[in-house]
XYZ file of C-alpha atoms in Angstrom:
717
model
C 64.771 133.066 108.887
C 67.906 131.282 107.161
C 67.096 130.003 103.768
C 66.427 125.939 103.296
C 69.587 125.975 101.048
C 71.897 127.213 103.698
C 70.584 124.550 106.216
C 71.164 121.557 104.094
C 74.983 121.051 104.892
C 74.683 121.556 108.349
C 71.805 118.790 108.539
C 73.883 116.756 106.191
C 76.870 116.792 108.660
C 74.721 115.913 111.663
C 73.287 112.835 109.982
C 76.859 111.668 108.763
C 78.078 112.155 112.277
C 75.391 110.268 113.998
C 75.859 107.243 111.526
C 79.409 107.454 111.951
C 79.456 107.132 115.786
C 76.795 104.252 115.588
C 79.026 102.340 113.133
C 82.221 103.163 115.212
C 80.714 101.881 118.433
C 79.566 98.688 116.365
C 83.066 98.031 115.134
C 84.661 98.677 118.693
C 82.509 95.875 120.112
C 83.513 93.346 117.517
C 85.349 90.384 118.185
C 89.042 90.077 117.517
C 90.359 87.146 115.775
C 93.768 85.108 116.825
C 97.076 87.184 116.221
C 100.538 85.881 115.661
C 102.991 85.761 118.702
C 106.744 86.053 118.985
C 108.058 85.334 122.503
C 111.311 87.468 123.257
C 113.792 85.402 125.417
C 115.992 86.997 128.080
C 119.774 86.834 127.305
C 121.405 84.484 129.724
C 124.852 84.553 127.838
C 126.903 87.554 126.776
C 124.888 90.129 124.593
C 125.229 89.803 120.660
C 127.898 91.637 118.957
C 125.506 93.186 116.685
C 127.713 92.455 113.400
C 124.930 91.318 111.375
C 125.985 87.778 111.249
C 123.870 86.106 113.743
C 126.403 83.781 115.210
C 125.863 84.694 118.938
C 125.203 82.144 121.447
C 122.235 84.114 122.772
C 120.521 83.258 119.454
C 120.926 79.468 119.583
C 118.659 78.424 122.098
C 115.632 80.674 120.882
C 113.031 79.558 118.660
C 112.354 81.884 115.652
C 109.253 82.997 113.829
C 108.736 82.789 109.953
C 105.864 82.214 107.460
C 105.601 85.608 105.996
C 102.972 86.791 103.655
C 102.946 89.016 100.879
C 101.356 92.295 100.805
C 102.192 93.292 97.357
C 102.050 92.226 94.474
C 99.914 89.459 95.684
C 97.787 90.093 98.605
C 97.705 87.371 100.987
C 99.763 84.743 99.090
C 103.121 83.072 100.726
C 106.273 84.932 100.540
C 108.570 83.879 97.633
C 111.575 83.699 99.987
C 111.700 82.749 103.484
C 112.399 85.183 106.444
C 113.385 84.128 109.905
C 113.051 86.374 112.922
C 114.634 86.184 116.687
C 114.050 88.334 119.768
C 115.897 88.733 123.088
C 116.378 91.349 125.580
C 118.284 92.404 128.745
C 117.942 95.270 131.039
C 119.438 97.857 128.415
C 118.434 96.546 125.068
C 115.653 94.842 122.856
C 117.707 92.536 120.355
C 116.434 91.430 117.078
C 118.153 89.150 114.674
C 116.942 88.503 111.042
C 117.890 85.800 108.181
C 116.648 87.035 104.808
C 116.950 84.049 102.328
C 117.315 84.774 98.820
C 117.433 82.306 95.918
C 119.347 84.925 93.748
C 121.780 86.367 96.286
C 123.555 88.201 93.283
C 120.754 90.271 92.764
C 120.241 91.749 96.250
C 120.161 95.717 95.934
C 121.585 97.959 98.587
C 122.820 101.605 98.623
C 125.456 103.359 100.860
C 123.625 106.468 101.687
C 123.347 108.491 104.840
C 120.856 107.512 107.436
C 117.251 107.502 106.367
C 118.253 108.261 102.609
C 117.936 105.021 100.858
C 114.918 103.995 98.764
C 113.853 100.845 96.964
C 116.478 98.567 98.690
C 116.172 95.227 99.755
C 115.300 95.985 103.416
C 114.101 94.368 106.848
C 112.006 96.755 108.906
C 110.749 96.492 112.561
C 107.334 98.040 113.379
C 107.133 98.137 117.480
C 103.846 99.332 118.948
C 104.893 99.836 122.770
C 101.648 100.810 124.005
C 99.968 98.046 122.013
C 97.305 100.506 121.200
C 96.910 99.816 117.479
C 97.607 103.590 116.560
C 100.801 104.575 117.194
C 104.286 102.932 116.367
C 108.198 103.412 115.831
C 110.060 101.797 112.696
C 113.688 100.672 112.656
C 114.639 99.435 109.176
C 117.989 98.198 107.387
C 119.218 97.707 104.035
C 121.892 94.803 103.431
C 124.830 97.500 103.815
C 123.562 98.148 107.324
C 122.189 101.888 106.752
C 119.651 102.609 108.952
C 116.277 104.053 108.642
C 113.858 104.988 111.325
C 110.498 106.840 112.052
C 112.121 109.075 114.711
C 115.662 110.463 115.305
C 117.025 108.146 117.833
C 120.267 106.060 118.539
C 120.160 102.344 118.096
C 122.971 99.645 116.980
C 122.499 97.653 114.066
C 124.719 95.414 111.542
C 123.911 93.380 108.502
C 126.011 91.041 106.208
C 125.533 89.248 102.825
C 125.724 85.280 102.715
C 125.634 82.817 100.489
C 122.123 82.163 101.016
C 120.919 85.535 101.344
C 121.473 88.407 103.916
C 121.351 88.988 107.696
C 120.908 91.675 110.109
C 120.647 92.601 113.983
C 119.487 95.243 115.808
C 119.770 96.354 119.427
C 117.557 99.235 120.419
C 117.835 100.813 123.811
C 114.712 100.875 125.902
C 115.837 104.391 126.728
C 114.835 105.351 122.687
C 111.172 103.732 123.103
C 108.076 105.214 124.631
C 106.109 102.631 126.598
C 104.189 102.256 129.558
C 106.264 100.354 132.451
C 103.205 99.010 133.910
C 102.302 97.280 130.528
C 104.912 95.334 129.535
C 103.024 92.049 129.073
C 102.115 92.592 125.482
C 103.424 95.026 122.785
C 102.453 95.173 119.136
C 105.041 93.873 116.555
C 105.451 93.363 112.903
C 107.926 92.785 110.394
C 108.206 94.066 106.864
C 110.828 92.630 104.127
C 111.191 94.393 100.866
C 112.618 92.082 97.954
C 114.139 94.437 95.260
C 114.324 92.175 92.234
C 110.814 90.948 92.884
C 109.515 94.272 93.810
C 107.497 92.351 96.750
C 106.606 93.480 99.908
C 105.932 90.697 102.789
C 105.051 90.971 106.504
C 104.891 88.712 109.260
C 101.325 88.767 109.724
C 98.811 88.673 106.829
C 98.054 92.196 106.307
C 94.959 93.112 104.319
C 95.195 95.910 102.104
C 91.987 97.242 103.037
C 92.480 97.353 106.791
C 94.706 99.628 109.100
C 98.002 97.869 109.203
C 98.844 98.666 112.785
C 95.340 96.566 113.647
C 97.016 93.611 111.927
C 100.182 93.381 113.891
C 101.295 90.467 115.916
C 102.235 90.556 119.639
C 105.507 90.490 121.329
C 105.306 88.512 124.620
C 107.825 88.025 127.356
C 109.144 91.332 128.506
C 109.265 91.847 132.197
C 111.022 93.782 134.940
C 112.566 96.500 132.847
C 113.860 99.592 134.847
C 114.370 102.384 132.264
C 116.578 104.514 134.657
C 117.738 107.663 133.445
C 117.147 108.875 129.759
C 118.993 112.058 129.097
C 120.615 112.992 126.161
C 122.755 116.327 125.677
C 123.642 117.442 122.100
C 126.030 120.448 122.525
C 127.268 122.263 119.684
C 129.698 124.910 118.419
C 130.224 126.772 115.288
C 131.604 129.853 113.589
C 130.294 131.591 110.507
C 131.422 134.072 108.073
C 128.937 135.784 105.841
C 129.662 138.323 103.272
C 126.892 140.228 101.365
C 127.883 142.687 98.557
C 130.302 144.907 100.519
C 129.388 143.905 104.249
C 131.340 141.106 105.893
C 130.260 139.675 109.468
C 131.601 136.772 111.307
C 129.825 135.369 114.208
C 130.642 132.497 116.654
C 127.846 130.402 118.345
C 126.982 127.732 120.786
C 124.034 125.938 121.302
C 122.477 122.893 123.074
C 119.772 120.326 122.126
C 118.665 118.158 125.111
C 116.122 115.192 125.463
C 115.001 113.883 128.796
C 112.869 110.856 129.429
C 110.839 111.862 132.239
C 109.151 108.655 132.321
C 109.232 105.770 129.517
C 106.140 107.543 127.744
C 106.880 111.002 128.583
C 109.924 113.183 127.075
C 110.884 116.802 127.431
C 112.996 118.301 124.352
C 114.835 121.482 124.768
C 116.906 123.348 121.944
C 118.718 126.664 122.166
C 120.209 128.712 119.377
C 118.578 126.229 116.945
C 118.730 128.475 113.968
C 122.520 127.940 113.884
C 122.266 124.963 111.755
C 122.943 123.820 108.178
C 119.201 123.224 107.032
C 119.150 123.265 103.149
C 117.902 126.163 101.290
C 114.326 126.340 100.337
C 113.255 125.742 96.835
C 112.344 128.440 94.672
C 108.749 128.805 94.229
C 107.027 131.085 92.187
C 104.304 133.260 93.640
C 101.360 133.234 91.142
C 98.597 134.344 93.362
C 98.220 136.301 96.396
C 98.124 133.348 98.693
C 101.060 132.370 100.817
C 103.313 129.658 99.382
C 103.548 126.476 102.220
C 107.208 125.660 102.814
C 108.167 122.334 104.384
C 109.907 122.542 107.902
C 113.362 120.807 107.849
C 114.313 121.719 111.269
C 114.806 118.341 113.308
C 113.386 120.048 116.690
C 110.112 120.846 114.744
C 109.857 117.782 112.511
C 110.494 115.185 115.286
C 107.152 114.341 117.162
C 105.337 116.734 114.740
C 102.275 114.100 114.714
C 101.500 115.446 118.359
C 100.808 118.780 116.777
C 98.755 118.043 113.640
C 94.936 118.403 113.134
C 92.783 115.359 112.380
C 92.315 116.456 108.827
C 95.839 115.907 108.100
C 97.505 119.173 107.290
C 99.442 117.442 104.413
C 96.255 116.347 102.576
C 95.373 119.876 102.053
C 98.821 121.124 100.634
C 99.338 123.075 103.880
C 95.430 123.851 103.908
C 94.610 124.823 107.284
C 97.000 124.215 110.574
C 96.859 125.915 113.705
C 100.619 125.654 114.358
C 103.063 126.237 111.397
C 106.434 125.833 112.696
C 107.937 128.217 110.008
C 106.332 130.964 111.896
C 109.106 130.567 114.542
C 111.629 132.047 112.206
C 114.466 132.512 114.497
C 114.182 131.074 117.796
C 116.135 131.609 120.761
C 114.848 128.831 122.817
C 112.191 126.264 122.690
C 110.910 123.387 124.601
C 108.259 120.617 124.009
C 106.775 118.004 125.990
C 104.991 114.945 124.518
C 103.501 111.448 125.441
C 100.953 109.348 125.814
C 99.243 107.931 128.849
C 95.954 106.413 129.654
C 94.829 106.460 125.803
C 95.576 110.346 126.157
C 98.284 111.866 123.520
C 99.514 115.247 124.161
C 102.135 117.742 123.089
C 102.942 120.965 124.755
C 105.348 123.448 122.955
C 106.795 126.792 123.899
C 109.041 128.937 121.822
C 110.869 132.283 122.140
C 111.016 133.948 118.802
C 113.905 136.567 118.201
C 112.452 139.859 117.134
C 113.618 141.024 113.705
C 113.442 144.617 114.504
C 112.928 147.159 111.481
C 112.074 150.692 111.503
C 109.107 151.813 113.823
C 108.788 148.054 114.964
C 108.538 146.613 118.381
C 111.767 145.321 119.686
C 110.349 142.646 121.979
C 110.394 139.125 121.101
C 107.616 136.802 120.338
C 106.215 134.210 122.549
C 104.614 131.170 120.932
C 102.636 128.465 123.051
C 100.877 125.468 121.606
C 98.674 122.689 123.457
C 97.591 119.660 122.095
C 95.529 116.784 123.635
C 93.963 113.526 121.765
C 91.749 110.901 123.384
C 91.933 107.497 121.664
C 88.172 106.214 121.589
C 86.411 103.234 119.923
C 88.783 100.611 117.781
C 90.767 103.359 115.852
C 89.483 106.734 116.433
C 90.565 110.053 118.312
C 88.806 113.123 119.711
C 90.986 116.229 120.459
C 91.404 119.697 121.424
C 94.013 122.067 120.174
C 95.155 125.860 121.388
C 97.837 127.654 119.606
C 98.805 131.357 120.580
C 101.313 133.994 119.911
C 102.293 137.398 121.640
C 104.496 139.495 119.477
C 105.087 142.757 121.113
C 101.863 144.629 121.705
C 99.771 142.133 119.328
C 98.198 138.705 120.479
C 96.791 135.890 118.621
C 94.891 133.102 120.149
C 93.466 129.948 118.245
C 91.348 126.992 119.510
C 89.972 124.076 117.911
C 87.963 120.770 118.570
C 88.747 117.863 115.993
C 87.965 114.421 115.692
C 88.935 111.097 113.438
C 86.493 108.481 113.365
C 87.514 104.996 111.710
C 84.679 102.437 111.104
C 84.493 99.409 109.350
C 88.070 99.739 108.623
C 88.073 101.780 105.712
C 85.414 104.161 106.132
C 86.748 107.666 107.573
C 85.120 110.795 109.282
C 87.409 113.738 109.934
C 86.434 117.018 111.319
C 87.610 120.271 112.946
C 85.810 123.269 114.178
C 88.369 126.040 115.074
C 87.996 129.825 115.958
C 90.613 132.572 115.854
C 91.180 135.848 118.069
C 93.070 138.824 117.526
C 93.438 142.008 119.256
C 91.631 144.806 117.590
C 89.649 142.333 115.101
C 85.808 141.531 115.836
C 85.619 138.023 117.522
C 82.602 137.099 114.677
C 82.944 135.525 111.484
C 86.191 134.067 112.610
C 85.667 130.198 112.523
C 87.192 127.193 110.504
C 84.745 124.014 110.100
C 85.837 121.138 108.090
C 84.290 117.669 107.553
C 85.667 115.038 105.262
C 84.444 111.649 104.680
C 86.297 108.812 102.963
C 85.217 105.150 101.616
C 88.819 104.115 100.619
C 89.315 100.439 100.019
C 92.279 99.127 97.935
C 89.623 97.760 95.491
C 86.046 98.359 94.801
C 83.840 101.391 95.432
C 85.538 104.627 96.625
C 83.863 107.642 97.744
C 85.535 111.051 99.045
C 83.511 114.067 100.211
C 84.424 117.125 102.240
C 82.567 120.663 103.499
C 85.071 123.347 104.733
C 84.086 127.074 105.556
C 86.803 129.445 106.458
C 85.200 132.924 107.628
C 86.363 136.329 106.366
C 87.801 137.181 110.074
C 90.233 134.190 110.383
C 93.720 135.128 110.865
C 95.976 132.384 112.413
C 99.411 134.117 113.122
C 100.634 131.017 114.583
C 99.579 128.518 111.940
C 98.517 128.635 108.043
C 95.561 129.244 106.178
C 95.366 129.378 102.329
C 92.111 131.056 101.858
C 89.424 133.118 103.705
C 85.928 133.884 103.326
C 85.044 130.569 101.096
C 83.120 127.369 101.605
C 83.099 124.602 99.510
C 81.617 121.045 99.103
C 83.431 118.294 97.288
C 82.316 114.985 96.195
C 84.074 112.342 94.485
C 83.211 108.930 93.471
C 84.952 106.080 91.744
C 85.935 102.469 91.241
C 89.459 100.639 91.546
C 90.378 97.244 90.250
C 93.250 95.273 91.752
C 94.905 92.636 89.724
C 97.337 89.702 90.663
C 98.747 89.345 86.970
C 99.157 91.099 83.889
C 100.249 94.546 82.958
C 98.162 96.476 85.340
C 98.608 96.087 89.153
C 95.746 98.585 89.761
C 93.305 100.984 87.808
C 91.150 103.342 89.287
C 88.312 105.870 87.717
C 86.870 108.647 89.443
C 84.278 111.635 88.870
C 83.816 114.432 90.857
C 82.974 117.915 91.538
C 83.722 120.880 93.711
C 80.953 123.701 94.453
C 82.314 126.894 96.143
C 80.734 130.043 97.550
C 81.977 132.787 99.981
C 80.895 132.688 103.504
C 77.670 134.792 102.608
C 76.523 132.123 100.275
C 77.225 133.872 96.985
C 78.412 131.451 94.324
C 82.374 131.629 93.363
C 82.672 128.752 91.220
C 82.147 124.913 90.139
C 84.274 122.543 88.809
C 83.771 119.020 87.492
C 86.561 116.425 86.847
C 87.342 113.128 85.482
C 90.611 111.115 86.630
C 92.120 108.141 85.807
C 94.840 106.290 87.723
C 96.945 103.051 86.898
C 99.795 101.297 88.451
C 101.834 98.647 86.823
C 103.703 95.609 88.045
C 107.007 97.198 86.874
C 106.613 100.330 89.314
C 105.289 102.778 86.476
C 102.342 104.684 87.083
C 100.419 106.923 84.919
C 97.869 109.362 85.668
C 95.826 111.607 83.810
C 92.453 113.880 84.196
C 90.288 116.315 82.620
C 88.388 119.091 84.535
C 86.082 122.285 83.342
C 84.006 124.688 85.412
C 83.965 128.176 86.133
C 85.718 130.459 88.846
C 85.661 133.695 90.659
C 89.162 134.691 92.014
C 90.223 136.556 95.190
C 92.352 139.936 94.599
C 93.898 142.489 96.723
C 91.638 145.305 97.257
C 91.855 148.268 99.556
C 93.946 147.998 102.704
C 95.328 144.831 100.905
C 92.464 142.649 101.957
C 91.189 139.869 99.665
C 87.918 140.543 97.714
C 86.077 138.540 95.264
C 86.234 139.654 91.350
C 82.786 140.318 90.379
C 83.048 138.371 87.052
C 83.212 134.608 86.388
C 86.222 133.024 84.057
C 85.307 129.893 82.382
C 88.058 127.102 83.159
C 88.985 123.991 81.458
C 92.225 121.835 80.946
C 94.073 118.643 81.728
C 97.010 117.044 82.953
C 99.039 113.780 82.621
C 101.634 112.302 85.093
C 104.184 109.509 84.247
C 106.567 108.054 87.042
C 108.842 105.168 87.471
C 110.692 104.388 90.480
C 112.590 101.470 89.717
C 115.707 101.592 91.733
C 119.192 100.765 90.550
C 120.966 102.894 87.987
C 118.181 104.595 86.966
C 116.427 105.078 90.146
C 113.526 107.348 89.337
C 112.100 109.408 86.572
C 108.840 111.369 86.322
C 107.358 113.927 84.020
C 104.011 116.016 84.442
C 102.299 117.994 81.792
C 99.382 120.449 82.351
C 97.406 122.870 80.423
C 94.396 124.954 81.779
C 92.218 127.856 80.601
C 91.920 129.927 83.712
C 92.178 133.267 85.500
C 95.803 134.910 85.164
C 96.882 137.242 87.989
C 98.415 140.748 87.119
C 101.623 141.199 88.492
C 100.333 142.982 91.755
C 97.284 140.504 92.175
C 94.775 143.259 91.980
C 92.840 142.018 88.998
C 92.489 138.616 86.854
C 92.227 138.382 83.170
C 91.117 134.978 81.279
C 94.279 133.422 80.155
C 96.290 130.006 79.476
C 98.491 128.166 82.041
C 100.790 125.627 80.617
C 103.402 123.511 82.841
C 105.962 120.867 82.642
C 107.247 119.458 85.830
C 110.179 116.767 85.399
C 112.622 114.670 87.644
C 115.615 112.366 86.836
C 117.474 110.434 89.437
C 120.514 108.411 88.764
C 122.511 106.047 90.808
C 125.688 104.990 88.888
C 127.240 103.496 92.044
C 125.859 102.346 95.355
C 127.487 105.328 97.104
C 126.866 108.034 94.642
C 123.391 109.827 93.462
C 122.843 112.526 91.124
C 119.413 114.235 90.487
C 118.051 117.026 88.373
C 114.405 118.532 88.370
C 112.649 121.480 86.692
C 109.269 123.023 87.070
C 108.590 125.337 83.695
C 105.161 127.367 83.975
C 104.162 129.951 81.047
C 101.062 132.112 81.319
C 99.449 133.831 78.260
C 96.495 136.267 78.081
C 93.564 135.340 75.961
C 92.755 137.540 72.848
C 96.369 139.344 72.698
C 98.388 136.197 73.296
C 100.768 138.425 75.449
C 103.071 136.499 77.802
C 102.251 137.174 81.190
C 104.493 134.929 83.093
C 107.413 132.444 81.976
C 109.740 130.896 84.347
C 111.817 127.659 85.084
C 112.710 126.518 88.592
C 115.353 123.932 88.859
C 117.280 122.154 91.119
C 120.318 119.579 90.641
C 121.907 117.685 93.547
C 124.784 115.352 93.962
C 125.601 113.061 96.812
C 128.743 110.989 97.484
C 129.188 108.751 100.785
C 132.852 108.385 100.320
C 132.718 106.093 103.523
C 130.289 105.290 106.162
C 131.497 108.349 108.149
C 132.527 110.923 105.398
C 129.910 112.231 103.231
C 129.794 115.270 100.524
C 126.494 116.974 99.516
C 126.238 119.737 96.825
C 122.702 121.279 95.711
C 122.175 124.003 93.128
C 119.050 125.843 92.888
C 117.902 128.479 90.514
C 114.990 130.060 88.520
C 115.074 132.067 85.287
C 112.385 134.496 85.903
C 114.375 136.768 87.941
C 117.778 135.200 87.295
C 118.643 133.978 90.730
C 120.487 130.955 91.913
C 121.515 129.473 95.469
C 124.366 126.952 95.935
C 124.872 124.549 98.754
C 127.965 122.704 99.589
C 128.407 120.440 102.506
C 130.989 117.992 103.706
C 130.482 115.906 106.911
C 132.404 113.286 109.056
C 130.720 111.279 111.746
C 133.237 110.373 114.697
C 130.922 108.540 116.857
C 127.213 107.841 117.086
C 125.614 111.222 116.787
C 129.057 113.151 116.795
C 129.715 115.161 113.581
C 131.929 118.104 112.282
C 130.478 119.888 109.166
C 131.854 122.531 106.804
C 129.263 124.484 104.720
C 129.569 126.752 102.252
C 126.360 128.736 100.600
C 126.391 130.991 97.751
C 123.430 133.040 96.228
C 122.920 135.752 93.518
C 119.865 137.475 92.004
C 119.537 140.199 89.505
C 117.654 143.562 90.326
C 117.300 146.898 88.410
C 120.982 147.962 89.531
C 122.456 144.660 88.270
C 123.440 141.728 90.243
C 123.611 141.035 93.938
C 124.911 138.185 95.942
C 127.139 136.964 99.014
C 128.201 133.918 100.363
C 128.645 132.036 103.848
C 131.103 129.764 105.269
C 130.132 127.797 108.401
C 132.217 125.323 110.534
C 130.155 123.377 113.198
C 130.978 120.516 115.545
C 128.461 118.473 117.389
C 128.768 115.986 119.994
C 126.136 113.467 121.787
C 126.404 112.789 125.488
C 123.842 110.025 126.696
C 123.301 109.375 130.150
């Protein structure tokens, strides 16, 4: 008979879920207030030139909207400067014109950067919810130099110009670039966001309450009719040659590849890529391996990053630092071919992905390629909630791994969230028992007032997700954090919060593995300075490598306590960003082969400095230093500094130069990336890249380099 203690958490989960469903249903039935509307007019003259001057005849007969509200610093106040917006359309494009008036035009700030790279600039952003489902949107933004930033990689036209009374901008967005339902053109969701750098002010066209989801507070775009999207087919062929030298071995390869996108319907897209590994993705940063758990690395390949929201769990992989995900695209290391189908219809969002991973044959290994398959469906329910199913599997030679999950994300009363996942993993030769993953998270997180966050997670010992990522197994934990936040409209502080919390951990057999209690203070100042700090204490057992390299828990607890403080200032301009984080912790220190843990001390300092001496030149440097010592003897167990410095020079709008140096001192290794690129049309680019790396080993220094020339061309039908 199970003990009452082990039944408490399931009963609690059932109670919380029941309450959430009742509140969510009530919220779904709540009446909606009036919304602001923008009428889009048909273009009856020549289409606008899209030069940013807003002097074309098509704008003259249209009525603009204005009357923006502050979102920050004073939520709900009238915007300091006036903004006007016009909208028009024809069969091919959706057009917008913007006039951003400014009483101090000499202090308008903009950077000349690659697309999507500017930060803290004066800017205007279009937020377009073409499904009008209050859940999904695309964003298109411009700074005063006309540099684009958008939420998905797509081609659109734009222009911007400085004026005596501020600055102006124009956008022409092809309907081919939008996902929408051709049967529901009457109303689209829309909003506009303006950022004024000198005032650190963010404004929206609608009065956006910080405590409510932004998309729920959008306005409406009305007047679209008779659209015929036609073909939406993009081909992105590329060719290149690469010479690689490592020690005394030299190899030269030529390759061709193809990316393609087909808009089967306005709300259904097929993406295909062949030979996507022949690309100039930045080198991964050096990350020290200080535990037996796998480090989580960010995905940089465009095919896998675009539309990744269709393949994430409702618990949000990014919130757990990797945590648990059924599909971790870095598992597809060297794909020969990959395709994905994604879209949304009838309240269902879905994604299907398949990839053929090239075999990396070693001695005694199976030479056959690996086949990855992913299937994801989510259904919108209530006002702003979803339920979904997930499948991810791989067949690699004779081995097969399959993973399935049910998940949900309920939002009720606007700032209450309940998220959960139940998943199982199946592997050939492994018993289909104790192979589950269960997560339940609850948050009450308004901008100001009482804040509560709690969560339960259980990952059983036979879990092995070969398509995805899991950081720990044989663990269950319960987290509870409560605090209060204050928001101010003037003075030194913009926002303050104070939190108390605790974490209780067990293995999946109910044996205690640790507790941690923490206090945390967070502050944000009006000058964009943030200062955070905290202290924690507790005790912990650790997982070490046992027989057959399986993780086992240490029998003894280690007392833990320590603190951290974090300072950051994202001001923009010459001193663009500076941050420093320091930490000190009494904890368990792993021996070099991770087979044991000893009590010790870990000290760390992480810092970053970003300078922009000119609008088209940026230099950054950052470092992460960690030192570990053993209690009692004071012996140094680890001492290492990982560093990175980068320089970006945008010589013209078409020509750019990037250089990046990464290194670390523990094993005395470094990697140098150098890239020069030239755009000879929208989406067309020629790139010359040089990479060099060296590391030290017991025989001396080993290293090599590669030189790559690549040409890419966009053909759009």
